[in-house]
Short mmCIF file of C-alpha atoms in Angstrom, two decimals:
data_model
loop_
_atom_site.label_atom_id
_atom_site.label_comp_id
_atom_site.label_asym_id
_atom_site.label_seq_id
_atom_site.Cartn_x
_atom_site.Cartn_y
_atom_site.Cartn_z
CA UNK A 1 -23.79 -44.03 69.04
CA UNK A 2 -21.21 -43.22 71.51
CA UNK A 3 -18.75 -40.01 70.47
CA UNK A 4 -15.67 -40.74 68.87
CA UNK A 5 -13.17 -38.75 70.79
CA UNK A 6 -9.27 -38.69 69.64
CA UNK A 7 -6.59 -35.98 70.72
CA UNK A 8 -3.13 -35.67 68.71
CA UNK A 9 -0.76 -34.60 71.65
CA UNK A 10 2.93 -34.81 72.44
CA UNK A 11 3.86 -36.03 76.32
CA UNK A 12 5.79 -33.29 77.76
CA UNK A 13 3.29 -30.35 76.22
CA UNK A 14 1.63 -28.24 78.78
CA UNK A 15 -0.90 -27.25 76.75
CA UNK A 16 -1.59 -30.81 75.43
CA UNK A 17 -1.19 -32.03 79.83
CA UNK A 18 -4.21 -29.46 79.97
CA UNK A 19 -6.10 -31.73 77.64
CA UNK A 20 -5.43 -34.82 79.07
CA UNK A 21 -6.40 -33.68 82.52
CA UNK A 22 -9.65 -32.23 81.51
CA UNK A 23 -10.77 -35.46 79.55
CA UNK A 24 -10.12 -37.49 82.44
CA UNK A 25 -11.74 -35.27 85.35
CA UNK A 26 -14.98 -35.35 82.91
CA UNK A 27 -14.56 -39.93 82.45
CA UNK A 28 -14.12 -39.28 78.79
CA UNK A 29 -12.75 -42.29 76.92
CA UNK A 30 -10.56 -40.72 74.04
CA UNK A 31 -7.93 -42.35 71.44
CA UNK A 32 -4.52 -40.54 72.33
CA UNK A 33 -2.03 -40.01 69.38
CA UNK A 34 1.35 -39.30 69.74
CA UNK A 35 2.90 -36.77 67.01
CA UNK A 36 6.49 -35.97 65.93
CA UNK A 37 6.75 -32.39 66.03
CA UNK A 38 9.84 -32.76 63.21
CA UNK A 39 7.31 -34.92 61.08
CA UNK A 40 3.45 -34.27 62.02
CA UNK A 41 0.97 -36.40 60.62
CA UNK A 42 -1.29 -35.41 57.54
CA UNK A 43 -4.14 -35.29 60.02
CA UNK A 44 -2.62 -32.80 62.19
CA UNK A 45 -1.97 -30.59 59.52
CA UNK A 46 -5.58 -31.33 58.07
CA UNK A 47 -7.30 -30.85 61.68
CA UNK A 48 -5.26 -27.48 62.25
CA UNK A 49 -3.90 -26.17 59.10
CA UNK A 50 -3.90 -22.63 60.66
CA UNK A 51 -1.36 -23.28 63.35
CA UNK A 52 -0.60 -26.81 62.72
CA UNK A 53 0.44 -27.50 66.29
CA UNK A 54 -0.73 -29.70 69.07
CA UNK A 55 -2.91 -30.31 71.02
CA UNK A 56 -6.30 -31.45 68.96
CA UNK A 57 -9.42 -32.43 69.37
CA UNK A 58 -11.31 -34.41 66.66
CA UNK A 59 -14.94 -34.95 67.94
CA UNK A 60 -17.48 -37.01 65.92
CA UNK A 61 -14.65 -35.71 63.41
CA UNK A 62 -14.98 -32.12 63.88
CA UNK A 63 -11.13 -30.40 65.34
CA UNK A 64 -11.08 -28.32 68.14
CA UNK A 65 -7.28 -26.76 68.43
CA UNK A 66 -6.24 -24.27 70.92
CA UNK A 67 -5.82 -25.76 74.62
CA UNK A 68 -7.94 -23.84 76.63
CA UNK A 69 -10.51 -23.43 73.81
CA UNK A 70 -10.78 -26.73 73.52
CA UNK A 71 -11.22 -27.37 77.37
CA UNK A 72 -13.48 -24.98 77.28
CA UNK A 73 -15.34 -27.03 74.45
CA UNK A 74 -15.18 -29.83 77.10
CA UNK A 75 -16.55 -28.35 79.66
CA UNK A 76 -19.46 -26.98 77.62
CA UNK A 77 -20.40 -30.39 76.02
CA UNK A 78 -19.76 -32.91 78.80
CA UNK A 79 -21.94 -31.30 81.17
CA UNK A 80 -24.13 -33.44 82.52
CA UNK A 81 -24.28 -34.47 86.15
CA UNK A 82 -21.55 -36.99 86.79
CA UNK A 83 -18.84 -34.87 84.96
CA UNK A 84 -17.36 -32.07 87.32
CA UNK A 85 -18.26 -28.50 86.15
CA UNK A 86 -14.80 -26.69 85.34
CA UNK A 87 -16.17 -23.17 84.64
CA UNK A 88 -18.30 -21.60 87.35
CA UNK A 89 -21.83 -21.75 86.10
CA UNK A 90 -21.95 -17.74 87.34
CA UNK A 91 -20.99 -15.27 84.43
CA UNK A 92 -18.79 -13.13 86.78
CA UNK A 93 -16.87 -15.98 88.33
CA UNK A 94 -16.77 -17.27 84.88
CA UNK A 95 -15.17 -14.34 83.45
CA UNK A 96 -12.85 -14.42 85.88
CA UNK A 97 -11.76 -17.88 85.18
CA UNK A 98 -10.87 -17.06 81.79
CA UNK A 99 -8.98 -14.10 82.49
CA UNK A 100 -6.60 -16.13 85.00
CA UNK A 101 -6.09 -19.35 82.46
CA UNK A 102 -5.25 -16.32 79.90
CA UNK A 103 -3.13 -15.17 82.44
CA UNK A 104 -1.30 -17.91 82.30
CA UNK A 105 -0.75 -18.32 78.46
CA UNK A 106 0.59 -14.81 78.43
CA UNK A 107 2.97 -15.46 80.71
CA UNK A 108 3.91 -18.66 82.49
CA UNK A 109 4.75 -19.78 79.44
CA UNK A 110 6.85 -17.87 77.76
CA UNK A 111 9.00 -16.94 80.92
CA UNK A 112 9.13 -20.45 81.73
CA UNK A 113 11.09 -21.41 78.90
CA UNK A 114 13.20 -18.34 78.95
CA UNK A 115 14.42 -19.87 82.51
CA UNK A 116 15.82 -23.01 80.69
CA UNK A 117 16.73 -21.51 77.57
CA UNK A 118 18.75 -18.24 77.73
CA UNK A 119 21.72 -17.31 80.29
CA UNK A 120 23.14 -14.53 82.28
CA UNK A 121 21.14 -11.32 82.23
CA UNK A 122 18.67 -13.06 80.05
CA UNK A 123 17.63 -15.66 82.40
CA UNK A 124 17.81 -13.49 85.30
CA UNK A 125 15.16 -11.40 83.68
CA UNK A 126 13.17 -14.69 82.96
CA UNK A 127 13.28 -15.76 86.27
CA UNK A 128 12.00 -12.52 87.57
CA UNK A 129 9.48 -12.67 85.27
CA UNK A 130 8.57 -15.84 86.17
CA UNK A 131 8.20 -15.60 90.24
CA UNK A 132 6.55 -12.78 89.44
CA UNK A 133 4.09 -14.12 87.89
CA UNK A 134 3.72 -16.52 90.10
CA UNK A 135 3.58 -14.65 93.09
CA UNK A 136 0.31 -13.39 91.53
CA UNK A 137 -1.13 -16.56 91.61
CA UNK A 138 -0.23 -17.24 95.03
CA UNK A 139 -1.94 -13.95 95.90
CA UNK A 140 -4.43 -14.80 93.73
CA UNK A 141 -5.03 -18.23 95.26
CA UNK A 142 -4.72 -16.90 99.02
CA UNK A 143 -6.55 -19.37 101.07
CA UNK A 144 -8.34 -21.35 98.86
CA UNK A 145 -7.91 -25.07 98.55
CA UNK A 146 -8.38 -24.53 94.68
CA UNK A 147 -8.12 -21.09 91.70
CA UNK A 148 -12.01 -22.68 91.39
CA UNK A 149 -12.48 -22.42 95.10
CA UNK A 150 -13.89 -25.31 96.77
CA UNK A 151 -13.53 -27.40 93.42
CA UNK A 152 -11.06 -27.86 91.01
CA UNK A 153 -11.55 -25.77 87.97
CA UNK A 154 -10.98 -24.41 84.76
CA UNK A 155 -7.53 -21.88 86.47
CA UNK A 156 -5.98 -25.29 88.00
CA UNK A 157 -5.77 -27.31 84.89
CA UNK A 158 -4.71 -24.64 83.38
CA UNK A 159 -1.59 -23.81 85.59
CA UNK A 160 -1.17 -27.53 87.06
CA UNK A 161 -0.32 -28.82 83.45
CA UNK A 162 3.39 -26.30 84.38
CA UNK A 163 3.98 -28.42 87.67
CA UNK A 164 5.78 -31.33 85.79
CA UNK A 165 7.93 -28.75 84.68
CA UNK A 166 9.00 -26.87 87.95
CA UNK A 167 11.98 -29.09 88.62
CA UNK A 168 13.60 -28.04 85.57
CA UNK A 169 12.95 -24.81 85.88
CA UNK A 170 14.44 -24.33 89.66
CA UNK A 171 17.53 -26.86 88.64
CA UNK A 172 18.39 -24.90 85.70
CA UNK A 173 17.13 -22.02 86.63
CA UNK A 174 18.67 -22.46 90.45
CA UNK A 175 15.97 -21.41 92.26
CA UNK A 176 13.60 -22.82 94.61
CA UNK A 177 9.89 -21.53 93.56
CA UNK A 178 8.54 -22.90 96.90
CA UNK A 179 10.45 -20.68 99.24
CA UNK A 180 8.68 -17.79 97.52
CA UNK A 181 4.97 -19.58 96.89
CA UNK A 182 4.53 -21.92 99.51
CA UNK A 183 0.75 -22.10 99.21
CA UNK A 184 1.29 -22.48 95.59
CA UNK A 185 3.11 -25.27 96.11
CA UNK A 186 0.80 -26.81 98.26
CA UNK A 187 -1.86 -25.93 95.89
CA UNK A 188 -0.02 -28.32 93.11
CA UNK A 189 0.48 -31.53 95.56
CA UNK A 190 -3.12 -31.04 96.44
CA UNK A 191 -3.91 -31.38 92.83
CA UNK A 192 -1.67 -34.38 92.21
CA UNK A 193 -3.39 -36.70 94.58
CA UNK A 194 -6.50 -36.48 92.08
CA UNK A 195 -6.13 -39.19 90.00
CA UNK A 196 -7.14 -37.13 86.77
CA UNK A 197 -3.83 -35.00 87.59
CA UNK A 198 -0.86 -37.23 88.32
CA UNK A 199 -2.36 -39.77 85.85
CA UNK A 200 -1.95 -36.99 83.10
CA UNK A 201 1.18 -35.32 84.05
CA UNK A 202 4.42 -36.52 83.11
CA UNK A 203 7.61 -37.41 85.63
CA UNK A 204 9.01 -34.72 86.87
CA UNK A 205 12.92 -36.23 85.90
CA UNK A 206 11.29 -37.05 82.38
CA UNK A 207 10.59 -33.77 81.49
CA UNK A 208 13.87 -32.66 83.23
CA UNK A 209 15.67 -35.07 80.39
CA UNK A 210 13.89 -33.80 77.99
CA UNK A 211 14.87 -30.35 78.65
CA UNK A 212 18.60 -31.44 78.85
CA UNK A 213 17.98 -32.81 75.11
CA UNK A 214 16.95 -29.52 74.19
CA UNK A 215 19.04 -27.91 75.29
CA UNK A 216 21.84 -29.77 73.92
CA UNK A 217 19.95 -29.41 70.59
CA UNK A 218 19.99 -25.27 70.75
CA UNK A 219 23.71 -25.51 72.04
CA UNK A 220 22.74 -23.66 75.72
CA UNK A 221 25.57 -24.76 77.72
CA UNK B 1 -32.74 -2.27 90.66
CA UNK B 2 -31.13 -1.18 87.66
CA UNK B 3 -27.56 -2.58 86.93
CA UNK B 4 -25.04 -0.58 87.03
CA UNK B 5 -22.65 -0.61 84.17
CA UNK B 6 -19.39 1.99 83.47
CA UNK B 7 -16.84 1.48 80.88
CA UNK B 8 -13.17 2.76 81.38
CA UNK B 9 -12.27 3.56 77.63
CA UNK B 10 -9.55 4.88 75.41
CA UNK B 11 -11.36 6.21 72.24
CA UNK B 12 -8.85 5.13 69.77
CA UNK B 13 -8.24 1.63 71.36
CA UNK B 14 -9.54 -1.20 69.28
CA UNK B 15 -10.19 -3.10 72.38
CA UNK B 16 -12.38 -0.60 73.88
CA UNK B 17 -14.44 -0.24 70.67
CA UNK B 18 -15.14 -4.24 70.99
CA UNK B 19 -16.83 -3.46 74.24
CA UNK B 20 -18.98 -0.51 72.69
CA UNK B 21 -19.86 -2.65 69.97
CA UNK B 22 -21.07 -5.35 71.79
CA UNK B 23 -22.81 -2.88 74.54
CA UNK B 24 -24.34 -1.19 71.92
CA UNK B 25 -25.60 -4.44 69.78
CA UNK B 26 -27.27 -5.62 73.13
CA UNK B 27 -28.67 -2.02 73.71
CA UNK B 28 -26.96 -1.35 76.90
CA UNK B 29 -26.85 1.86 78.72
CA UNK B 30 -23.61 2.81 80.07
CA UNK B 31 -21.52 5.23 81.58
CA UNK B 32 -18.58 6.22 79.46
CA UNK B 33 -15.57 7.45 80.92
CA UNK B 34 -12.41 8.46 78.93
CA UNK B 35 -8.85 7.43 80.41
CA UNK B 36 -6.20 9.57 80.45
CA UNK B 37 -3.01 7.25 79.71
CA UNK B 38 -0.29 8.97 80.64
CA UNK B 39 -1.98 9.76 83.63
CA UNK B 40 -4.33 6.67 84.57
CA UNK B 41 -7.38 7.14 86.73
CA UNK B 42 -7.07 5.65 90.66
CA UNK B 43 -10.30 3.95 89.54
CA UNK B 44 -8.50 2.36 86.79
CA UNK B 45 -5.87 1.22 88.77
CA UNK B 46 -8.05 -0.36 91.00
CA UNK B 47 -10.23 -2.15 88.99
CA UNK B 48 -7.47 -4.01 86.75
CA UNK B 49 -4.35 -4.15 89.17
CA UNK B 50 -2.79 -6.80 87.16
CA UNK B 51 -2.25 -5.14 83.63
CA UNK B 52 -3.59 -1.20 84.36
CA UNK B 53 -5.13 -1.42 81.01
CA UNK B 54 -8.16 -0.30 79.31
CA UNK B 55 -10.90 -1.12 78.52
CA UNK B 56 -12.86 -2.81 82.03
CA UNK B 57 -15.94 -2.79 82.49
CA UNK B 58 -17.35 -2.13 85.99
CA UNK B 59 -20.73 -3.91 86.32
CA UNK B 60 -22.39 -3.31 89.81
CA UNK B 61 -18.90 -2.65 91.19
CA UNK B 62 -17.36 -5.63 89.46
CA UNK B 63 -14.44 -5.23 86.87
CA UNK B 64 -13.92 -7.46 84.17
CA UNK B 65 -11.13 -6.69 82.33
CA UNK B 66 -9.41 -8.16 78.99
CA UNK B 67 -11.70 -6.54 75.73
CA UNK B 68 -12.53 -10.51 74.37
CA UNK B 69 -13.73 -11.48 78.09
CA UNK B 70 -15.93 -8.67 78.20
CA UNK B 71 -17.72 -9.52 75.30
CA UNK B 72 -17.94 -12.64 76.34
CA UNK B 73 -19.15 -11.49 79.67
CA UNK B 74 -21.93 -9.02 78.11
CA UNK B 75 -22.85 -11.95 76.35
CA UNK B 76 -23.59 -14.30 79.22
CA UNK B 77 -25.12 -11.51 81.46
CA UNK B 78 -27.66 -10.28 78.87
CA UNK B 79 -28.68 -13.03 77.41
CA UNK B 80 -32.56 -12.59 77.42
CA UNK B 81 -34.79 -12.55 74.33
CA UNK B 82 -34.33 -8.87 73.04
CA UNK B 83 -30.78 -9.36 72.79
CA UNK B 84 -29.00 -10.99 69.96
CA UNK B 85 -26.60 -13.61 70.76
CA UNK B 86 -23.26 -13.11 70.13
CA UNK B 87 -21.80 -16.21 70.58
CA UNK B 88 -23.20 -19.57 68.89
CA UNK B 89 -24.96 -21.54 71.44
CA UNK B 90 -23.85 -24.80 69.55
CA UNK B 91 -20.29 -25.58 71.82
CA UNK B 92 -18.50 -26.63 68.32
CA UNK B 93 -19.73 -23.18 66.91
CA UNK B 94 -19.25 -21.58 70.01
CA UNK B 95 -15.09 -22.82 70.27
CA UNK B 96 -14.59 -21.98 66.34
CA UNK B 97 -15.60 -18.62 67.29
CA UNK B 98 -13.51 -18.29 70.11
CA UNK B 99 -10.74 -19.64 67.95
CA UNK B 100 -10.62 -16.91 65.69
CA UNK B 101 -11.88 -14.32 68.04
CA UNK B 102 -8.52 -15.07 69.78
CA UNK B 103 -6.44 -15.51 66.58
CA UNK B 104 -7.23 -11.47 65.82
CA UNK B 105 -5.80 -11.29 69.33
CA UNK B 106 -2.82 -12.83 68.16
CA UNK B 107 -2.09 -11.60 64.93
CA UNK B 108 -3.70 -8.66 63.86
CA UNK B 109 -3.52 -6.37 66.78
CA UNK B 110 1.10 -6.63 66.73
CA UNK B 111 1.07 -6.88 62.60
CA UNK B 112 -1.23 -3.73 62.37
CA UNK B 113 0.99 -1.90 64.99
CA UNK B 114 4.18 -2.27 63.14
CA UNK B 115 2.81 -1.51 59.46
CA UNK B 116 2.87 2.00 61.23
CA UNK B 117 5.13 2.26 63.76
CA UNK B 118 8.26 0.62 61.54
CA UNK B 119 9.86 1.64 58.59
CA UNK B 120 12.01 -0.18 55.79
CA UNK B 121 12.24 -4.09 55.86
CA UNK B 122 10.82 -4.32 59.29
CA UNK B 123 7.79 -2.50 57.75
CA UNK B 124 7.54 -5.17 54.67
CA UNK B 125 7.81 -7.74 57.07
CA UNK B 126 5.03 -6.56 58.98
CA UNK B 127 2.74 -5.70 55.78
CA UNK B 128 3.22 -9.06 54.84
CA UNK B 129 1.99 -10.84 58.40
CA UNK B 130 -0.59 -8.70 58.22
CA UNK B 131 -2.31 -9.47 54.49
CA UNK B 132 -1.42 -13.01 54.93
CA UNK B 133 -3.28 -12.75 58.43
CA UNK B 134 -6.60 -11.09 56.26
CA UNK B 135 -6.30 -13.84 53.66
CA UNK B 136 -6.90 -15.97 56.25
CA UNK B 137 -10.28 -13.91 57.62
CA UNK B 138 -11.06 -13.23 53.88
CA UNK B 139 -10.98 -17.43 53.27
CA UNK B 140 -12.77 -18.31 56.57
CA UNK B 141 -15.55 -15.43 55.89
CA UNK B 142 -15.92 -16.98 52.37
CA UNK B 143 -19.12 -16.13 50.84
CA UNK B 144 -20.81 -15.68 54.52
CA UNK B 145 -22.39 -12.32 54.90
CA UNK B 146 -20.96 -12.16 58.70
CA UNK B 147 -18.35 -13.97 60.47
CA UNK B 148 -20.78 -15.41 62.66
CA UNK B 149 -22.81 -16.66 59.44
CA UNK B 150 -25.96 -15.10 58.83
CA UNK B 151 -25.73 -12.55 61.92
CA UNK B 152 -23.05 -10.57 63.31
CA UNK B 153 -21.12 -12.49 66.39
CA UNK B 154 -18.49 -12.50 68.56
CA UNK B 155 -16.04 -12.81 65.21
CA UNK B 156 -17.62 -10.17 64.12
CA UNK B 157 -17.06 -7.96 66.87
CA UNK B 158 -13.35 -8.62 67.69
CA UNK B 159 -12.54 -8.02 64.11
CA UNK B 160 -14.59 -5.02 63.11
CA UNK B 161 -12.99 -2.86 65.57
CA UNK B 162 -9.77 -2.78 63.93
CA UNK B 163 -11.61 -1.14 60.32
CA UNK B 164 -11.65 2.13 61.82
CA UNK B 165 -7.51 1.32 61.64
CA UNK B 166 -7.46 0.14 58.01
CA UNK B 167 -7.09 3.40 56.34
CA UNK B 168 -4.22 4.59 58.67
CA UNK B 169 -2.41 1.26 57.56
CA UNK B 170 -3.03 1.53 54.04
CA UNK B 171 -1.36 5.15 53.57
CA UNK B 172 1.43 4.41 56.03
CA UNK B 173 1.98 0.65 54.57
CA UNK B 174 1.08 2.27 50.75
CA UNK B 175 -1.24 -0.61 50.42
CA UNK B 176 -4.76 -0.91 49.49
CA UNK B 177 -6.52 -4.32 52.00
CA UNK B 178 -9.84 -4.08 49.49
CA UNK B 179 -7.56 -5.51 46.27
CA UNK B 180 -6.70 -8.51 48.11
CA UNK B 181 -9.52 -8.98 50.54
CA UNK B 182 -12.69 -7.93 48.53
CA UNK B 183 -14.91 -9.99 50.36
CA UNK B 184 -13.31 -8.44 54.32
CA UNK B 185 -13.97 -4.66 53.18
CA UNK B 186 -17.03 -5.79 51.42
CA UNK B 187 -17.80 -7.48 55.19
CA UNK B 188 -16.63 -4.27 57.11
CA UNK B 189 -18.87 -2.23 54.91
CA UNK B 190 -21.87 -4.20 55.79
CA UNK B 191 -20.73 -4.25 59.54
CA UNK B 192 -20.79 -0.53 59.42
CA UNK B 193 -24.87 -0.39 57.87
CA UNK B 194 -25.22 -1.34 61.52
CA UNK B 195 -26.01 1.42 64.21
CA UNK B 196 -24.13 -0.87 66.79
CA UNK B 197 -20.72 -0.70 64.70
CA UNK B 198 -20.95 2.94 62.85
CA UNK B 199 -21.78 4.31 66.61
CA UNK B 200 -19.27 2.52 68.33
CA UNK B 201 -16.17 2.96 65.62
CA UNK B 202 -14.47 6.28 65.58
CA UNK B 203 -13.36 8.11 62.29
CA UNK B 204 -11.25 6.96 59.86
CA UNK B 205 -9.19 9.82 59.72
CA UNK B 206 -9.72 10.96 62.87
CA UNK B 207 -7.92 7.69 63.46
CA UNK B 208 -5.22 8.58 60.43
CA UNK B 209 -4.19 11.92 62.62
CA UNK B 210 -3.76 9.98 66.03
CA UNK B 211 -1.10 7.80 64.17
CA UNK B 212 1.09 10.88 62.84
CA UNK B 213 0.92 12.31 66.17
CA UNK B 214 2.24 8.75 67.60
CA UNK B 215 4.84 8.63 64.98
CA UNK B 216 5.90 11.70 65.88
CA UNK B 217 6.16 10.93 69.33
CA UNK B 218 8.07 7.79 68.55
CA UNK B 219 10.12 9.63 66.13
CA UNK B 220 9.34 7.96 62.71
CA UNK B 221 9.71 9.51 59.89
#
């Protein structure tokens, strides 16, 4: 019997992108589901009554929640030979993996949508933040075609699912993240010629709308 | 060759006693060497240059830092037949235990924090995030002996190391954890039968005196 695979997402999540890229570097066939945040389904809140939030993973009926636990997951079970490894099979370079993905929850995120969200001193702060951050990467990255090294890996699908949100970050944020992380940059085009990236991320102008919406909803001006 | 293996500690810290734990449980010899943090060691400044923060382990020269990743780490490195297993080797058991290995992360560590470090409705606040946090452990451990079912895991680990804190809560938050959660203390008690846990944990009141010397410091009263 093949596995029944279905994830409950919402398009312009980063954390439900992350999903969506690593199901489609490993070929998995999946049902996607669309929630409403304002009105999740009773199977959302069944699957992850703890946090309730997006993005899931019912396999064979069983939930996964949590994005990079459940690419993790992924990665462990889809590991045969014609699926791409995304963890290093080596438990140093593994470890290492997982601390830059967690790297990136702790603060990509949150900084990120401090950049669109505040003003004045705030947002400066945010933005500082943010580069910061993401200076680290580059550093981080240095030479490297991928975080994985020769391959893309577990620390790329974990910070690519943010590209689709760069432009609004630099237009509302006025900023231009490539002067300062050129190779990072180069790092994220790189990723979205593979067709398991820029077939899972969302339009950059999209997302920008979306962000205008909000916005408008939280009354930043 | 033997390996090489050095912990950079803090004896209070939660997250350091997670690493002992799990050292100990897979009866690894170790070098332990106390930080100073008001006055961090060059060697701990090199070895986690990112957050400056204990604990890392140094194996063979190699840090790994961030307590959960550690464990994990141990975990994959010694993973030969003397050793228990920490984490499931069943992926679907293995990401539920990351889950909630991460979800102590989240919520316990800040809630604990601010039962002692805050005062007046901040303080209730916090009392209540924390017991409705426990409720949570206390449901999920249901009538499971450990969190990692019938031996003690990687759930196991992450949480235990906050029990040596649970007094120093109670009298600061003037509530008892054991006449809600019956079944956690019940759980922490067996944890601490084990030589791996009642080794690795420090005193209880030990513990209790650390706090009034940080509330003084912080100027609670």
């Amino acid at each position: 019997m093949a596995s029944e695979v279905t994830l409950l997402d919402f398009w312009p999540s980063m954390l439900g992108i992350r999903v969506r890229v690593a199901l489609a570097e490993k070929g998995i066939k999946y049902e996607h589901r669309e929630e409403d945040l304002r009105n999740k389904s009773p199977l959302l809140l069944q699957m992850n009554p703890i946090h309730k939030k997006i993005p899931v993973l019912i396999h064979n009926g069983r939930p996964i929640s949590e994005s990079l636990n459940i690419v993790h997951y992924i990665d462990d079970v889809w590991n045969h030979d014609r699926a791409p490894l995304l963890l290093p099979s080596d438990p140093d370079q593994r470890s290492q993996a997982r601390f830059w993905a967690h790297f990136v929850d702790q603060n990509v995120f949150s900084s990120g949508r401090r950049v669109w969200a505040t003003k004045g001193e705030e947002q400066e702060a945010a933005k500082k933040e943010f580069m910061e951050t993401l200076r680290l990467f580059e550093v981080e990255l240095g030479d490297k075609p991928y975080f994985g090294g020769e391959s893309f890996g577990y620390v790329d699908v974990s910070l690519v699912a943010f590209y689709s949100w760069f432009y609004a970050y630099e237009t509302f944020g006025n900023f231009s993240i490539e002067e300062e992380c050129p190779r990072l940059i180069a790092w994220a085009k790189r990723c979205m010629e593979k067709e398991s990236v820029y077939k899972s991320l969302p339009d950059e102008k999209k997302i920008f709308e979306f962000v205008i919406q909000l916005r408008k909803k939280f009354g930043i001006e």
